[in-house]
PDB file of C-alpha atoms in Angstrom:
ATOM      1  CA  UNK A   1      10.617  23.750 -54.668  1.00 54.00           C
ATOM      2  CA  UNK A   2      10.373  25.792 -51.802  1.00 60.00           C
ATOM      3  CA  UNK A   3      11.246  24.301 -48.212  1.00 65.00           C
ATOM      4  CA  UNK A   4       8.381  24.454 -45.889  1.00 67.00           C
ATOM      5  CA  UNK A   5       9.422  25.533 -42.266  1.00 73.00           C
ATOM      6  CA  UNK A   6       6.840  23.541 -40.200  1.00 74.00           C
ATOM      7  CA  UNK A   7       7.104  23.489 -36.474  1.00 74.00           C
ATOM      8  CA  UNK A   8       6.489  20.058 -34.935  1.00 74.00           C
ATOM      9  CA  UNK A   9       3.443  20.210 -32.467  1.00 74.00           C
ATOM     10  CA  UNK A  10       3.892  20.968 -29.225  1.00 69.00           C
ATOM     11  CA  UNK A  11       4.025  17.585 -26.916  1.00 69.00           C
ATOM     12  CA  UNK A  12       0.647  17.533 -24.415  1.00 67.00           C
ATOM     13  CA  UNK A  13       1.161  18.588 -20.785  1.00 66.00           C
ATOM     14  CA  UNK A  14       0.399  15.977 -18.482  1.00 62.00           C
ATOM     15  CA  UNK A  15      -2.409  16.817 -16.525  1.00 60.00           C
ATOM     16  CA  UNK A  16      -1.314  18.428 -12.785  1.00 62.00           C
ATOM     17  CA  UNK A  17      -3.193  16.664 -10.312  1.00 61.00           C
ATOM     18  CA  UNK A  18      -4.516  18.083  -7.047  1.00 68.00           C
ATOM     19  CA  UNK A  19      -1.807  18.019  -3.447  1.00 66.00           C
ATOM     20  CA  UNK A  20      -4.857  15.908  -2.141  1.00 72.00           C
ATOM     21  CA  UNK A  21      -5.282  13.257  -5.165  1.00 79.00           C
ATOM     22  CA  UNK A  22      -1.518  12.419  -5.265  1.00 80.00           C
ATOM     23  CA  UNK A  23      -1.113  12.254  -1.751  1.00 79.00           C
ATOM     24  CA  UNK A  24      -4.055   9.611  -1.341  1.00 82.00           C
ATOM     25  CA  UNK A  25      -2.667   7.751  -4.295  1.00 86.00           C
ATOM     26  CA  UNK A  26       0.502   7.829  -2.403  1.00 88.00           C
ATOM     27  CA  UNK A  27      -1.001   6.570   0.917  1.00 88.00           C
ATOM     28  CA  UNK A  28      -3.039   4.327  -0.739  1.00 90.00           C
ATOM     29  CA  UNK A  29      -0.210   2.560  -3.037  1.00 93.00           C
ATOM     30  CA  UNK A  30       1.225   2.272   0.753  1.00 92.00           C
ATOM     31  CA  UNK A  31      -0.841   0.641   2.211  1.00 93.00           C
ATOM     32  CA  UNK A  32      -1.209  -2.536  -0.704  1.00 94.00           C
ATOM     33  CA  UNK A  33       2.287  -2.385  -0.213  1.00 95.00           C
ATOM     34  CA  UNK A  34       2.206  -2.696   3.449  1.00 94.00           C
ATOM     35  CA  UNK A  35      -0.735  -4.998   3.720  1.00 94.00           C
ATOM     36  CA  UNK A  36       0.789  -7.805   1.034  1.00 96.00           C
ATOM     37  CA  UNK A  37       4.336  -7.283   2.675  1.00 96.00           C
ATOM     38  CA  UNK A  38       3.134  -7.791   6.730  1.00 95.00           C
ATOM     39  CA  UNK A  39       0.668 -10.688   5.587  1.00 95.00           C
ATOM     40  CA  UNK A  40       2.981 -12.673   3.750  1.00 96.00           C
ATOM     41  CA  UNK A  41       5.584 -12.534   6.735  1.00 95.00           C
ATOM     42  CA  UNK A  42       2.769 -13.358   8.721  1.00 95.00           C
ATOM     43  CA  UNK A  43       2.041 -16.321   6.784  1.00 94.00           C
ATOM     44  CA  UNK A  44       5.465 -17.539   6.649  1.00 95.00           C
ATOM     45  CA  UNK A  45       5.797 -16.934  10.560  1.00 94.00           C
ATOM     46  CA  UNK A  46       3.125 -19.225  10.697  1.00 93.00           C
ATOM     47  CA  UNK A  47       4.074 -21.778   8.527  1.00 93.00           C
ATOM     48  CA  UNK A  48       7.270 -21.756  10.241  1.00 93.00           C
ATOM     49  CA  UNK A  49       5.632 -22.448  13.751  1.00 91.00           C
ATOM     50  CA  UNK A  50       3.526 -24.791  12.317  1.00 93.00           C
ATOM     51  CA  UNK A  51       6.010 -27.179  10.798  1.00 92.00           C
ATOM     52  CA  UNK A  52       8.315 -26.704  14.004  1.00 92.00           C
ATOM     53  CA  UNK A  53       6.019 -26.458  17.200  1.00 90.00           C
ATOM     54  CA  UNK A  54       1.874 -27.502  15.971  1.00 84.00           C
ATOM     55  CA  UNK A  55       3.027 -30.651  14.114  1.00 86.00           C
ATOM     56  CA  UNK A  56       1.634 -29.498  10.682  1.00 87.00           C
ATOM     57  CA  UNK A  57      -1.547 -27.692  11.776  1.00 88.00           C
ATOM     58  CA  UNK A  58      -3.355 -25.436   9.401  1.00 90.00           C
ATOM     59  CA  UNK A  59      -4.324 -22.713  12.169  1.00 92.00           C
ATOM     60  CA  UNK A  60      -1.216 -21.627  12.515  1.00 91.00           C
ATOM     61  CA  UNK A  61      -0.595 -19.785   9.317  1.00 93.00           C
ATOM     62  CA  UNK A  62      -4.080 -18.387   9.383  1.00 94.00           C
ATOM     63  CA  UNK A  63      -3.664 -17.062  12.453  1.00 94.00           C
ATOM     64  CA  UNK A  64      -0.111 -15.314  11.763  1.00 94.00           C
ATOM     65  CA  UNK A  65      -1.635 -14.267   8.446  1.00 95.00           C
ATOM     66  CA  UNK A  66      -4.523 -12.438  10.373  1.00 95.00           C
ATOM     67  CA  UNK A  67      -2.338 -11.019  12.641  1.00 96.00           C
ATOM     68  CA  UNK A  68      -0.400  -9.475   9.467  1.00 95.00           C
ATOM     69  CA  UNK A  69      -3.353  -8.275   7.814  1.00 95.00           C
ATOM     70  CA  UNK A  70      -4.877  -6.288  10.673  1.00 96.00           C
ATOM     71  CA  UNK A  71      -1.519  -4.909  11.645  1.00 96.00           C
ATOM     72  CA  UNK A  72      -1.414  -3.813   8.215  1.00 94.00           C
ATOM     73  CA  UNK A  73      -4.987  -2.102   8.164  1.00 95.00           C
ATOM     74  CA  UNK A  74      -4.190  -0.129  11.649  1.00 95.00           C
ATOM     75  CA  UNK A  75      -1.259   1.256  10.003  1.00 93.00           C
ATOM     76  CA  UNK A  76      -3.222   2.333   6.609  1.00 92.00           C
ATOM     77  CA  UNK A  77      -5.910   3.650   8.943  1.00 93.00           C
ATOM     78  CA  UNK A  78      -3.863   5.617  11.002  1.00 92.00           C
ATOM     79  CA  UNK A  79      -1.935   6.620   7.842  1.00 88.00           C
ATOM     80  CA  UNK A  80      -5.163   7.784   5.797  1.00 86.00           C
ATOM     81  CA  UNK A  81      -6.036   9.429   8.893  1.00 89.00           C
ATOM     82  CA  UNK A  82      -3.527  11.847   9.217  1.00 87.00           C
ATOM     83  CA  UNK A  83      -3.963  12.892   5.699  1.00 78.00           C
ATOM     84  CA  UNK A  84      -6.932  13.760   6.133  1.00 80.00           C
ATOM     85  CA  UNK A  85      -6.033  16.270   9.061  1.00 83.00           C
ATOM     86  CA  UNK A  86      -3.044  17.309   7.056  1.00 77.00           C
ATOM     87  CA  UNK A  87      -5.494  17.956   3.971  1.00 74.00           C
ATOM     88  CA  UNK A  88      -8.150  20.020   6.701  1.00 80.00           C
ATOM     89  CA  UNK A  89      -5.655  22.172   8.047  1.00 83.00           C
ATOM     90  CA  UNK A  90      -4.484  23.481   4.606  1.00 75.00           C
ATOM     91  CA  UNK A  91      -7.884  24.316   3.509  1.00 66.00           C
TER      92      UNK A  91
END
């Protein structure tokens, strides 16, 4: 019986993505980041001064929750923003 010399198949390349797509998955895998991370401490701020200064009021939370979430958005905005240049200046 003869031995058949075969070659295994090459493995498939993974597929190179574009500067621009990987850089706005980057930015954009920031800012969910950034926006869960400053609204929870937000929340818990507010829980905190709730319990300790509002006698267990609800607005509290919301409000340091809000505060969180739009902190979070200004920095994603400003972040997206300069990538955007950054992308327009290379072209």
């Amino acid at each position: 019986m003869p031995e058949s010399t075969t070659t295994p198949p090459a493995p498939p390349r993974a597929v190179a993505r574009p500067v621009s797509e990987a850089l706005l998955n980057e930015k954009w895998d920031f800012c969910l980041s950034n926006a869960l991370i400053k609204s929870s401490l937000g929340l818990g701020f507010g829980v905190v001064f709730s319990v300790l200064l509002f006698k267990r009021r609800a607005w509290p939370a919301f409000v340091g929750f809000g505060f969180g979430a739009g902190r979070a958005y200004e920095e994603c905005n400003s972040s997206l923003k300069q990538a955007s240049r950054a992308i327009k200046t290379q072209a």
